[in-house]
Coordinates of C-alpha atoms and ligand atoms in Angstrom, one line a residue:
Chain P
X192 CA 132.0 61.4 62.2
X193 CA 129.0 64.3 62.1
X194 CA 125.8 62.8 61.1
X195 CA 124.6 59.2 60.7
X196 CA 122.1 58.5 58.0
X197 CA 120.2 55.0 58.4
X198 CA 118.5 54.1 55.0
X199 CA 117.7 50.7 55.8
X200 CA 113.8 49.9 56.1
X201 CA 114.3 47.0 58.4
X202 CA 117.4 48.6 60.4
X203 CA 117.7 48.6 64.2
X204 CA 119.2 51.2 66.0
X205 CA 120.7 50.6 69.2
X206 CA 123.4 51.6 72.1
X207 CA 125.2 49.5 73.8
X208 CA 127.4 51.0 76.9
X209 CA 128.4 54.5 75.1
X210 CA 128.1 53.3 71.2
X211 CA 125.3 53.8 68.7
X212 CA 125.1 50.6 66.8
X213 CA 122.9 49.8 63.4
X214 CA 122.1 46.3 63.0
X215 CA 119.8 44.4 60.1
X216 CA 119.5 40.8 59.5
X217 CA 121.7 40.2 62.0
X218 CA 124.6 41.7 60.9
X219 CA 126.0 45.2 62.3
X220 CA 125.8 48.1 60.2
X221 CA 127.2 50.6 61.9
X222 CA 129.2 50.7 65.2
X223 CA 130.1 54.1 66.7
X224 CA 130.9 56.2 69.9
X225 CA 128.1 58.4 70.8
X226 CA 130.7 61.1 71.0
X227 CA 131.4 61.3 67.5
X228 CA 127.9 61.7 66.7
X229 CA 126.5 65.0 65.8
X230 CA 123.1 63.8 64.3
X231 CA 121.4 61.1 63.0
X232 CA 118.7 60.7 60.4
X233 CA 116.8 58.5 59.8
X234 CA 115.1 58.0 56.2
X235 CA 112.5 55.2 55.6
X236 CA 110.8 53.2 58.5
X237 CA 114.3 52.3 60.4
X238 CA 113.5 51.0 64.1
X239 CA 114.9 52.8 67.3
X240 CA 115.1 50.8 70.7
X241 CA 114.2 53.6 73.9
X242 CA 117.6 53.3 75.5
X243 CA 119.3 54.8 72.1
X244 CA 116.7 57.3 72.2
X245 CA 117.8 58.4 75.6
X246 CA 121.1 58.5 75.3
X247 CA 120.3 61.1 72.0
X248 CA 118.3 63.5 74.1
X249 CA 120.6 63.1 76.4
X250 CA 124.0 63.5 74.8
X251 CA 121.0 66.3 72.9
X252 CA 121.6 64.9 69.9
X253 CA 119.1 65.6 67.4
X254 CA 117.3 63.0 65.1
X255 CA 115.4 64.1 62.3
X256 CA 112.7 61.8 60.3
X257 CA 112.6 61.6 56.6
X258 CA 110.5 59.2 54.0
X259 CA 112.6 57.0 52.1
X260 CA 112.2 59.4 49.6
X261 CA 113.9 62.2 51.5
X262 CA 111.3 64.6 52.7
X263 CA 110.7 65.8 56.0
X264 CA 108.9 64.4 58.4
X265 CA 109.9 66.1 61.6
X266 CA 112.1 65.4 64.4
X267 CA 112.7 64.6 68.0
X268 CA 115.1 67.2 69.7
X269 CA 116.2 67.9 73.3
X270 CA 114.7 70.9 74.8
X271 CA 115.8 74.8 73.2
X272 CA 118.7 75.7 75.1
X273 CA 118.6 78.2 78.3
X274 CA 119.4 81.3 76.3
X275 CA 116.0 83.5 76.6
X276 CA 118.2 86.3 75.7
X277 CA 118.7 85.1 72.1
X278 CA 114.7 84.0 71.6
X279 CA 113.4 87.4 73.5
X280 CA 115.3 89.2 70.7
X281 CA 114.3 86.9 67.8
X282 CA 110.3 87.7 69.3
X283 CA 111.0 91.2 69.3
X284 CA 111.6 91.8 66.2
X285 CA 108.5 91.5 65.1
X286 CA 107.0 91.2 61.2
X287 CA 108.2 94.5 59.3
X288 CA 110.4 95.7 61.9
X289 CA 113.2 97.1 60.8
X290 CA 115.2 94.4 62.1
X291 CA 113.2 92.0 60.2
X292 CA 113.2 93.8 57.0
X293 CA 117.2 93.9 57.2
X294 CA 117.2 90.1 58.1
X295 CA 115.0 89.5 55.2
X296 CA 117.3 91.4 52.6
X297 CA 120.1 89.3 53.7
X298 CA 118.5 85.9 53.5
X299 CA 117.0 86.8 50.2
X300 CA 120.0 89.0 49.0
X301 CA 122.7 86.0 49.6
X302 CA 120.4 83.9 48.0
X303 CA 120.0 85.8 44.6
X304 CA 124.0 86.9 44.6
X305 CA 124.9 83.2 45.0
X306 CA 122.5 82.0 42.3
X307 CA 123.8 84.9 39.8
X308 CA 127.6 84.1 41.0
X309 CA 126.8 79.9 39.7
X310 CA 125.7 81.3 36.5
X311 CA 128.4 83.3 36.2
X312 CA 130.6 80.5 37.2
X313 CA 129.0 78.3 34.3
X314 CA 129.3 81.1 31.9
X315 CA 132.5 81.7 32.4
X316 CA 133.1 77.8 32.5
X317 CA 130.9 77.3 29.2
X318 CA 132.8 76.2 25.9
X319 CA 131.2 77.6 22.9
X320 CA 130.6 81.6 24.1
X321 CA 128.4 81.6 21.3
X322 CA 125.8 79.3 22.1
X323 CA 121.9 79.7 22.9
X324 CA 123.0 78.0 26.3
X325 CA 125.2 81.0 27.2
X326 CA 123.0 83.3 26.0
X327 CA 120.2 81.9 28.1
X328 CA 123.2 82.3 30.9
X329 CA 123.4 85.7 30.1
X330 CA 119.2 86.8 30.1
X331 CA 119.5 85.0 34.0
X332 CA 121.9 86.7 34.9
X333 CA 120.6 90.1 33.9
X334 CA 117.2 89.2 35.7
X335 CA 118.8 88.1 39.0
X336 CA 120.8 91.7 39.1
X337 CA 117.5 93.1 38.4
X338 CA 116.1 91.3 40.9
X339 CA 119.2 92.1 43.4
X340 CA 119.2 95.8 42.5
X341 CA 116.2 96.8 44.7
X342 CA 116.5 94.8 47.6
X343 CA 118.2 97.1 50.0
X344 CA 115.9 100.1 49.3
X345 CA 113.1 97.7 49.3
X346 CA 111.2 98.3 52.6
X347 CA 108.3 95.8 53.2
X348 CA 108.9 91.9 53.7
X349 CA 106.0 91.1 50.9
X350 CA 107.8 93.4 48.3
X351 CA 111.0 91.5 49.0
X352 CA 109.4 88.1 48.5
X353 CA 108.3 89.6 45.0
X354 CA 112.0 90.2 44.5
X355 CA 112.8 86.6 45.5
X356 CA 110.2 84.9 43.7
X357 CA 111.8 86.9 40.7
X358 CA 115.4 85.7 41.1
X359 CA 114.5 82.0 41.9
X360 CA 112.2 82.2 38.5
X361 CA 115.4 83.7 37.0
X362 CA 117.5 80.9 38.0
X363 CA 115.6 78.2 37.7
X364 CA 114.6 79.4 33.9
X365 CA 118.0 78.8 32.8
X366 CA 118.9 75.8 35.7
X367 CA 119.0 73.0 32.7
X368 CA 121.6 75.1 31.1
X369 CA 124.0 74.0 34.0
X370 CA 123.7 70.7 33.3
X371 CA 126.1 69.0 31.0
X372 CA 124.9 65.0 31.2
X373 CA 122.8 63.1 28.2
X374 CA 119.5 61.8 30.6
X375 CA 119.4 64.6 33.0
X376 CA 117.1 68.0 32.4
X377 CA 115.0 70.5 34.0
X378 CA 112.5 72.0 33.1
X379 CA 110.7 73.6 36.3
X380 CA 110.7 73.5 40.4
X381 CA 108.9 70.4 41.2
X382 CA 108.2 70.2 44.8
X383 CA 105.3 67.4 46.3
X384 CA 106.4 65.0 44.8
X385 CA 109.1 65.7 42.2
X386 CA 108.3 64.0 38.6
X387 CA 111.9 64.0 37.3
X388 CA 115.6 63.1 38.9
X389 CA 116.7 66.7 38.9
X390 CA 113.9 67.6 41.1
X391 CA 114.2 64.7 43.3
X392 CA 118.1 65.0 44.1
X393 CA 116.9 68.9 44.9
X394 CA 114.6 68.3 47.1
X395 CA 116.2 65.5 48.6
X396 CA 119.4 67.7 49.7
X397 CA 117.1 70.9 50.7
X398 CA 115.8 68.4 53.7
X399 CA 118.7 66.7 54.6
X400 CA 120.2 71.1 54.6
X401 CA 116.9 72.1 56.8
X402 CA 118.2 69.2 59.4
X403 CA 121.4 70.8 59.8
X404 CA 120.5 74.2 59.9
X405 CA 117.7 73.4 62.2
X406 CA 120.3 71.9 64.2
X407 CA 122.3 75.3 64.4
X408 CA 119.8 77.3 65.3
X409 CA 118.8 75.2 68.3
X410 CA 122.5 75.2 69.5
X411 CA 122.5 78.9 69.5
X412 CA 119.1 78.9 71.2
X413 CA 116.6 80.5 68.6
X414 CA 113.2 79.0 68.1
X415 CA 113.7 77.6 64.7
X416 CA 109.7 77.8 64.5
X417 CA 109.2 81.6 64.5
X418 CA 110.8 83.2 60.9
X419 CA 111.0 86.5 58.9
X420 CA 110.9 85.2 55.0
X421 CA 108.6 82.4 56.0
X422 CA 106.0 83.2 57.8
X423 CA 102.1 81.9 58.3
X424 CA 101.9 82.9 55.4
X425 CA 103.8 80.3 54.0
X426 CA 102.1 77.9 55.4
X427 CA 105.3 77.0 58.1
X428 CA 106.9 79.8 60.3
X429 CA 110.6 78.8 59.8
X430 CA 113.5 80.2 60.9
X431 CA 115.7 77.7 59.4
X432 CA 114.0 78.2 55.9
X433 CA 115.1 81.5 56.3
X434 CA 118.5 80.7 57.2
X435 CA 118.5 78.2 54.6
X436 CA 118.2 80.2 51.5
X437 CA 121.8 81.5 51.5
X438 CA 123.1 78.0 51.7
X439 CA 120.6 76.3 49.1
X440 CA 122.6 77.6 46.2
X441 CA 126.3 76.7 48.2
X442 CA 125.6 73.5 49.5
X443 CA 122.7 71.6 47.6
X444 CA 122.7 72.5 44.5
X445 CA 126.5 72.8 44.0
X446 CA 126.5 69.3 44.6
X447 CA 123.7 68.0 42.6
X448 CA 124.9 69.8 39.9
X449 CA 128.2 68.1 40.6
X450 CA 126.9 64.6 41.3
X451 CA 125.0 64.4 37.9
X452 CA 128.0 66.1 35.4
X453 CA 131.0 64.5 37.1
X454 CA 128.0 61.1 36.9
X455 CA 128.4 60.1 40.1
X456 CA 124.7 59.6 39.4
X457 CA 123.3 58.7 36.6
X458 CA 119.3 58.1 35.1
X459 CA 119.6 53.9 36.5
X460 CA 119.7 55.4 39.9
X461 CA 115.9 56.2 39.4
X462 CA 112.9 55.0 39.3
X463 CA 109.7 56.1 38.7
X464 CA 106.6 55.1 40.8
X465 CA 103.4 54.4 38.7
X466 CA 100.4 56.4 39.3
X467 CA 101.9 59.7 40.9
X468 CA 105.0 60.3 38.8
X469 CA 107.0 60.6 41.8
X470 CA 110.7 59.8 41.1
X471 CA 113.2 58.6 44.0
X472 CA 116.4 56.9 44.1
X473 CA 117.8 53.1 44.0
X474 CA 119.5 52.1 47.8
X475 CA 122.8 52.5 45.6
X476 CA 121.9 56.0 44.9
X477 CA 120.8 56.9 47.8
X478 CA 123.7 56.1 49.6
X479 CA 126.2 57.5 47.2
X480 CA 124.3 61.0 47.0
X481 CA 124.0 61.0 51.1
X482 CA 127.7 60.6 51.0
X483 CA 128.4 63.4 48.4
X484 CA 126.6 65.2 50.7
X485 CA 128.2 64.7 53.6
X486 CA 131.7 65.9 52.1
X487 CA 130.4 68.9 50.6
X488 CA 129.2 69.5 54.6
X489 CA 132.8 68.8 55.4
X490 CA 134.4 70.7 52.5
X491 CA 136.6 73.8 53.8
X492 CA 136.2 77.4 52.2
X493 CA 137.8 81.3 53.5
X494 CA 134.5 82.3 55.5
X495 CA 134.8 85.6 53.9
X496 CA 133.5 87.8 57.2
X497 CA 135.5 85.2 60.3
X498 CA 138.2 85.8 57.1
X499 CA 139.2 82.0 58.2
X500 CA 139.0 78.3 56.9
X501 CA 135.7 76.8 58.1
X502 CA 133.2 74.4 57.0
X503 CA 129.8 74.2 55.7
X504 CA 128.9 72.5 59.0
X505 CA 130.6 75.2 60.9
X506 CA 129.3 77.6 58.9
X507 CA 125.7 76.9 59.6
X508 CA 126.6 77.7 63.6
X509 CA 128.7 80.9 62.4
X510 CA 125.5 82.4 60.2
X511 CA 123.4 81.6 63.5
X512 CA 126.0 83.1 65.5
X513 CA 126.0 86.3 63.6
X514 CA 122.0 86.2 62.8
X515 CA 122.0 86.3 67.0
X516 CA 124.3 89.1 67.3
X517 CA 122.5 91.2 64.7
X518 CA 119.2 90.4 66.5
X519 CA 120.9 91.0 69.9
X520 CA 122.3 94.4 69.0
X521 CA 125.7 94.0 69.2
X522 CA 126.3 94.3 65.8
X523 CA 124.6 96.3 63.0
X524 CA 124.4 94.4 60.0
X525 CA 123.5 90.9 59.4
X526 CA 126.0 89.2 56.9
X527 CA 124.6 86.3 54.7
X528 CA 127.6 83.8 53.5
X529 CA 127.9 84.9 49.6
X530 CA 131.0 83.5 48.0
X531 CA 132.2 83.8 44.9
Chain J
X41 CA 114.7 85.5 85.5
X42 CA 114.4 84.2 89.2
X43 CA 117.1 85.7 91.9
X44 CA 119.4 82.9 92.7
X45 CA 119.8 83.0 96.3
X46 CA 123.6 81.9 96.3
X47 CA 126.0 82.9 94.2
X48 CA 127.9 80.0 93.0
X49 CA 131.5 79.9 93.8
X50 CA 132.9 78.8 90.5
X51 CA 131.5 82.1 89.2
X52 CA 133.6 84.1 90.8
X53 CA 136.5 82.5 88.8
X54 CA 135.1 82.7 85.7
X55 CA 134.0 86.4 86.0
X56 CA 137.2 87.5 87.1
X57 CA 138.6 85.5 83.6
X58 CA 135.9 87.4 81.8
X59 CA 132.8 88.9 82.3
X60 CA 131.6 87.7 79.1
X61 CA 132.3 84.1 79.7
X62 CA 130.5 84.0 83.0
X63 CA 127.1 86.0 81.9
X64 CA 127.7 82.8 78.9
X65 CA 128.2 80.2 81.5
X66 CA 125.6 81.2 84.4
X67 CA 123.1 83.4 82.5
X68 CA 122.4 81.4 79.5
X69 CA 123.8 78.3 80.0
X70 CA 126.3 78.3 77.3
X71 CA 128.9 75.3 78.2
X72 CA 130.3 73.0 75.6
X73 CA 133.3 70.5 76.9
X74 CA 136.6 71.2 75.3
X75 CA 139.4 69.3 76.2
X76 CA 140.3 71.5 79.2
X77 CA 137.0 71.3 80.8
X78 CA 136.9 67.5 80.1
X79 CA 140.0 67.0 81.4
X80 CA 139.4 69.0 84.3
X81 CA 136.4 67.2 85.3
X82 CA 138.0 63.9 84.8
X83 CA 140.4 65.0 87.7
X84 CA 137.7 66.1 89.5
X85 CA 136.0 62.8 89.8
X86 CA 138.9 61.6 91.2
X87 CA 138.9 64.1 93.7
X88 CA 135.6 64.0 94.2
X89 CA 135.4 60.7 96.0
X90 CA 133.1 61.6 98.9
X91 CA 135.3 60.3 102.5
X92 CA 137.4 61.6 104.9
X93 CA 140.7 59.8 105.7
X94 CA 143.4 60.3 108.1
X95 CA 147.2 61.2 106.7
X96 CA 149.0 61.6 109.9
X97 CA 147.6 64.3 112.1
X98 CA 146.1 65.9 109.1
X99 CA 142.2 65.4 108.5
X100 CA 141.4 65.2 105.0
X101 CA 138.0 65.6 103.7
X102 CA 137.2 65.4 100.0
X103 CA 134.1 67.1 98.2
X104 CA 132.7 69.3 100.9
X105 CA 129.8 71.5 99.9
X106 CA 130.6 75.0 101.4
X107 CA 128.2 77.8 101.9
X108 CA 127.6 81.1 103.5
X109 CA 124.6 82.9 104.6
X110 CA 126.6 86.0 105.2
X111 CA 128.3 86.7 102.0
X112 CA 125.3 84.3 100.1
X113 CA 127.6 81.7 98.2
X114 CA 127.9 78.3 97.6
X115 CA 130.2 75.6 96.1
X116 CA 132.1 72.5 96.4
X117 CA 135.3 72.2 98.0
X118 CA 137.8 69.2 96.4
X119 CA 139.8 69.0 99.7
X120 CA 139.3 70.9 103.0
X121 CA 142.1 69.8 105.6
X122 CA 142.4 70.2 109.0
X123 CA 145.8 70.2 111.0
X124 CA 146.0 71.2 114.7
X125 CA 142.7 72.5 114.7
X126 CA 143.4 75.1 112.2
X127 CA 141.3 73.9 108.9
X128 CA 142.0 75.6 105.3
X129 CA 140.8 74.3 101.9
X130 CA 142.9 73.0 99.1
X131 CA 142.1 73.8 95.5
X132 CA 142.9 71.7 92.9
X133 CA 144.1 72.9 89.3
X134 CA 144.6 70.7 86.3
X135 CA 148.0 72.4 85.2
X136 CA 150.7 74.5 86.6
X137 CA 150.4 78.1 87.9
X138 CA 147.4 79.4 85.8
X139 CA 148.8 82.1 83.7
X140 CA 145.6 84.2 84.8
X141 CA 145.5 84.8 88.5
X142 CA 142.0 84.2 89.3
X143 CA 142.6 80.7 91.5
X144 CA 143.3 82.6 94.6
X145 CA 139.9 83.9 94.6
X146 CA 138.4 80.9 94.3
X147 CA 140.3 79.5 97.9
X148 CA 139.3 82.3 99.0
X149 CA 135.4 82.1 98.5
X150 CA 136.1 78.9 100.0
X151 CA 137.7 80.4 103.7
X152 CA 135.1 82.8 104.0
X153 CA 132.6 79.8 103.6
X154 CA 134.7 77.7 105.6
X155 CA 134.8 80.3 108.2
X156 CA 131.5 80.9 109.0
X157 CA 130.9 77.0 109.0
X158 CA 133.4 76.2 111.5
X159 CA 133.3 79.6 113.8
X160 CA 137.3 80.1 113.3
X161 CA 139.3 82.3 111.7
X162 CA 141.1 81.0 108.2
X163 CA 143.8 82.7 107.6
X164 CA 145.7 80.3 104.4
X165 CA 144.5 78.4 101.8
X166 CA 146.5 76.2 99.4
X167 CA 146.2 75.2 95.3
X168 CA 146.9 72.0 94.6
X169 CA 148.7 72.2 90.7
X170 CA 148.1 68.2 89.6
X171 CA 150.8 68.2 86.6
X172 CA 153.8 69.3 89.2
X173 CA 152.4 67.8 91.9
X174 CA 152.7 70.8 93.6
X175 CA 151.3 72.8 96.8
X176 CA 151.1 76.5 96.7
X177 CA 150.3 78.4 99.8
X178 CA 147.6 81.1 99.4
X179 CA 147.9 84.2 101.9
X180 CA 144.2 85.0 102.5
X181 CA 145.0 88.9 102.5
X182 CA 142.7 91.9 103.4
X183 CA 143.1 92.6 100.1
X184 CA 142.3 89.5 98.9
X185 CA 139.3 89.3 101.0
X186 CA 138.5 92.9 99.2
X187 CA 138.7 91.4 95.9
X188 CA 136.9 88.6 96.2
X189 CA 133.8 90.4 98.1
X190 CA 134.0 93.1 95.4
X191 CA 133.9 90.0 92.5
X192 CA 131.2 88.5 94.2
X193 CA 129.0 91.7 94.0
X194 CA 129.9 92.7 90.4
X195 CA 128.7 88.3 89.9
X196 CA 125.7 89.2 91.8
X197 CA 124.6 92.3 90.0
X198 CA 125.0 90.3 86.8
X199 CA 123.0 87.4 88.1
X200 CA 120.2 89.1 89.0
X201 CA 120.1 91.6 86.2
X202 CA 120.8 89.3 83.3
X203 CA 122.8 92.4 81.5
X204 CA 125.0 91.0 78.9
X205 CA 128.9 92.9 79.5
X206 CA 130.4 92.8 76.3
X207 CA 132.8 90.2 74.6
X208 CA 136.1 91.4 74.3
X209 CA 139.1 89.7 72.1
X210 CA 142.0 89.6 74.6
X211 CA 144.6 87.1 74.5
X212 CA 143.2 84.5 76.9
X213 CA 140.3 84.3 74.3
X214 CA 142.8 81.6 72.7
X215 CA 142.4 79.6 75.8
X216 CA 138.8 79.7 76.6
X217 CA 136.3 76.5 75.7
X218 CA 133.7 78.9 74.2
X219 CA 135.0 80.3 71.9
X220 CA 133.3 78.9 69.4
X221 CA 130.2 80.0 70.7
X222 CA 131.2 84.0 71.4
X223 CA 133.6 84.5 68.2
X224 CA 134.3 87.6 70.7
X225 CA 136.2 89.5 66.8
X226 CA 132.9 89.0 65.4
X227 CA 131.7 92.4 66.5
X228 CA 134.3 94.3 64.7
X229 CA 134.8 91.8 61.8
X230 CA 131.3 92.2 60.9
X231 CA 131.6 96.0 61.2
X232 CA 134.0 96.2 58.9
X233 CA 133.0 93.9 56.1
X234 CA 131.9 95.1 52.6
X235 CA 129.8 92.2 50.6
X236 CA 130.7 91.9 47.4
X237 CA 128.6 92.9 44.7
Ligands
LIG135 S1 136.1 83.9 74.0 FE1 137.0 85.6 75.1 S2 135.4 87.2 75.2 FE2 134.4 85.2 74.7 S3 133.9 84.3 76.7 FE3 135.9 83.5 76.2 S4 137.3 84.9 77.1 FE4 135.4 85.9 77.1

C-alpha cells in the first residue's frame, strides 16, 4: 500500500480494531490494514481521532503535515530508533571533517551528474538538433561539467556549495527547454510561494520526497536534524535535505516533467490565488499528481552499486544504509544513486 | 551503554547464527518481523499460555521464566516438564531440524538455568520441531555445556562493550529477517564500484 495521502479538508481519520479508515460526509474514504501502511500524510486541515494516532506511533508509523498546497509543515514521529552507534558517528563527523567534505561531494556530485544526465537525455531525445532549444541544452550541459569537474579536489563545504549553486543555476537556466507542452514554462526557481504551475508541481513533490527520505533516515537511526550541505547556515540543519539532493533530479522532477508533456496535467488544474500570486492545484490535480507520484516511488530500476532491481522507496533506505556505513567506517566511500 | 546484568538467553542463539545479527538485535535494537519471526511468534503465543497441566505422570509447565545467578542469564522457557522427578525443558522450533545447529544451545542455557533453580542435576533436554510434530532428544554434553558457557562469554563481552563484529555474506544471510537492514555484500560492493562519469 506504502503511503496514504488524505487531501480532504473536512476528512476524518480513524482505526477501528487493526484498520486505518478515512471517512467524510459520512461516507468511507479509505479503508485499510494498518499493516499495509508505511506512512501517511496529511495535506490540508484533515482531522485525526487519538486512538489512530496511537496506533501510528505505535505500529511507528510516521505522519507528516503539509498545507493544502503541499509544503511542509512538520510531523509527528515515534521516537529515533536505539542505534546510538549510527547517530554517535553522524556527530562525529563534525563540519569540514573529512568525512563531511566526502559526504558533501557525494550529495552535491549525484546531484549535478543527474541534472547533466536529464539534459543529456533531452538532448539526445530533442527533434530538430539544430534548434536554439538544443543549443541552450548544450551551454547547460557544459556549465554543469564545469561545475562537476572540481568537486572532488574541492576541500571546504562553502566552496562546494559555490559548486552547487553553479550547477542548479545551470540547470534551471535551461529547465523550460525540457518542457514540450503549450501553457506550461519556467522561467526561474520559485520557492515561498511558487507564482507559476511549474514551480508549484516542484515544490510540491520536493515535500512529499523530504517525507520519505526523512522516513529512511529515522529507520536507520540518524538524526535527520543534524546535516553536512545544510547546515545553520541554511536556516534548517537537515540531513534529509542532504540526502535529498541526489534524488530531486530522479524522482521529482522526472515526473513533473513527465506529468505536464505526457498532460496528465494540464494549465485547468491551477489556479491562481489573488493577492500573493501563489499557484496551487484543483482536488482533481492534486490527486492525480499524488498518484503519479506514488508510482514513480514504486517504479523499479538496476540500483547500480546493490547491482539489483529495487525501488525508489527502497532506495531511499539503501542510500541511508550506505550513508551509515560510510559514516561508521566500514566502508570508504559514500555512493550517491546517479543513473543514467 | 549500561551493563545488562543478565544475558538474555535468546542471544546466545542468535550469536552463535551470527555475530553480526546479534550486536543488530541486542545492541542496537535492529528487529523488523519477516515472515519467519512472525510466524514464530504466532506459535509462540500459543505456547505461551501461562498454566501447568497434568498429561499422565508428566508435569507440564508452559512459559517459565528461567534465570541464573551463577552463569548471569535469563529467558523464557516454552515448556519445562517434569517426569519422575527428573525435570528437563522442551524447546520449541517453528520448522524441522534447523539447518544451523545453534537450537541445542539454547536447551541448554535453559538446564543450566533450570539446574540451579531446582538443585538437581539436568542431564537432557528436548526440541520440540512443530511442522513434524516431532521430539528430539538433546544430550546435554560436557561439551555442550563448554560451548554454550564459551557463547555466553563472547555474548557478554559484546554486550557490555558495544563493539560492532563485522557483517559477513555467508549463505544463511539468505535466511535471516535483517537482511534488509545489514546488506552484509554492501561492504565489498561499495568497494568496488566505479561511478560513472
Ligand atoms: S544478513 Fe548475514 S551478516 Fe547480516 S545479520 Fe543476517 S546473517 Fe548476519
Amino acid at each position: 500500500m506504502g503511503t496514504i495521502y488524505i487531501t480532504q479538508d473536512d476528512a476524518f481519520i480513524g482505526k477501528t480494531d487493526e484498520r486505518l479508515q478515512v471517512r467524510s460526509q459520512k461516507k468511507t474514504l479509505l479503508d485499510v490494514p494498518m499493516i499495509k501502511v508505511d506512512g501517511v500524510v496529511v495535506l490540508g486541515r484533515a482531522t485525526i481521532s487519538p486512538a489512530a494516532l496511537i496506533e501510528l506511533l505505535e505500529r511507528k508509523i510516521p505522519l507528516s503535515f503539509l498545507t493544502g498546497t503541499g509544503r511542509f509543515l512538520g510531523r509527528l514521529e515515534p521516537p529515533l530508533t536505539k542505534n546510538i552507534f549510527v547517530r554517535s558517528a553522524q556527530w562525529q563527523a563534525g563540519e569540514n571533517s573529512p568525512q563531511a567534505v566526502h559526504v558533501v561531494r557525494g550529495f552535491i556530485r549525484g546531484k549535478l551528474k543527474n541534472y547533466r544526465n536529464t539534459l543529456m537525455r533531452a538532448q539526445r531525445d530533442a527533434s530538430d538538433p539544430n534548434s536554439a532549444a538544443v543549443a541552450k541544452l548544450a551551454e547547460g550541459i557544459r556549465r554543469l561539467e564545469h561545475a562537476i569537474a572540481p568537486i572532488n579536489t574541492t576541500d571546504t563545504i562553502d566552496a562546494l556549495r559555490g559548486l552547487e549553486g553553479a550547477g542548479s543555476a545551470a540547470y534551471f537556466g535551461c529547465f523550460q527547454h525540457l518542457l514540450r507542452a503549450a501553457g506550461f514554462s519556467f522561467t526561474t526557481r520559485q520557492k515561498r510561494p511558487p507564482t507559476d504551475p511549474v514551480n508549484a508541481l516542484l515544490s510540491f513533490g520536493y515535500s512529499l520526497l523530504r517525507h520519505d527520505v526523512e522516513s529512511a533516515l529515522n529507520i536507520v537511526g540518524f538524526d535527520p536534524y543534524l546535516g553536512y550541505l545544510h547546515t545553520q547556515r541554511y536556516g534548517r540543519p537537515s540531513l534529509a535535505l542532504d540526502v535529498m539532493e541526489e534524488f530531486r533530479p530522479l524522482v521529482v522532477d522526472a515526473m513533473v516533467l513527465a506529468a505536464i508533456n505526457r498532460r496528465s496535467l494540464t494549465p485547468t488544474d491551477f489556479s491562481t490565488e489573488p493577492l500573493s500570486g501563489a499557484v496551487s492545484l484543483s482536488d482533481d490535480g492534486r490527486r492525480t499528481f499524488l498518484r503519479l507520484y506514488e508510482q514513480k516511488k514504486q517504479s523499479q530500476f538496476k540500483h547500480p552499486v546493490m547491482a539489483k532491481q529495487c525501488t525508489y522507496q527502497e532506495a531511499f533506505e539503501i542510500q541511508a544504509r550506505l550513508l551509515a556505513k560510510y559514516l561508521m567506517g566500514e566502508t570508504d566511500q559514500y555512493p550517491p544513486l546517479v543513473l543514467k | 551503554m549500561i551493563e545488562p546484568d543478565y544475558i538474555p538467553i535468546a542471544a546466545l542463539n542468535h550469536y552463535n547464527y551470527c555475530p553480526h545479527r546479534c550486536w543488530r538485535m541486542f545492541c542496537i535494537g535492529d528487529f523488523t518481523d519477516n515472515q519467519y519471526t512472525i510466524e514464530g511468534t504466532s506459535l509462540h503465543d500459543r505456547v505461551h499460555t501461562v498454566g501447568d497441566s497434568h498429561r499422565e505422570e508428566v508435569w507440564q509447565i508452559r512459559a517459565v521464566w528461567l534465570k541464573s545467578e551463577r552463569y548471569g542469564l535469563i529467558g523464557k522457557a516454552d515448556l519445562i516438564e517434569s517426569e519422575n522427578g527428573q525435570w528437563y525443558p522442551v524447546e520449541y522450533k517453528r520448522s524441522h531440524r534447523g539447518e544451523f545447529d545453534n537450537d541445542e544451545l539454547q536447551v541448554c542455557a535453559q538446564a543450566l538455568c533450570l539446574e540451579e533453580m531446582t538443585g538437581q542435576p539436568v542431564p537432557v533436554g528436548y526440541l520440540y520441531y512443530a511442522q513434524s510434530h516431532q521430539r528430539q532428544l538433546v544430550n546435554l554434553s560436557d561439551e555442550l555445556r563448554q560451548t554454550t558457557i564459551a557463547t555466553l562469554e563472547a555474548v557478554r563481552t559484546l554486550l557490555h562493550t558495544g563493539t560492532m563484529p563485522k557483517a559477513t555474506y555467508t549463505p544463511r544471510c539468505k535466511g535471516c529477517s535483517l537482511f534488509q537492514a545489514c546488506l552484509p555484500q554492501a561492504v565489498e560492493k561499495v568497494g568496488r564500484y566505479r561511478e560513472a562519469e
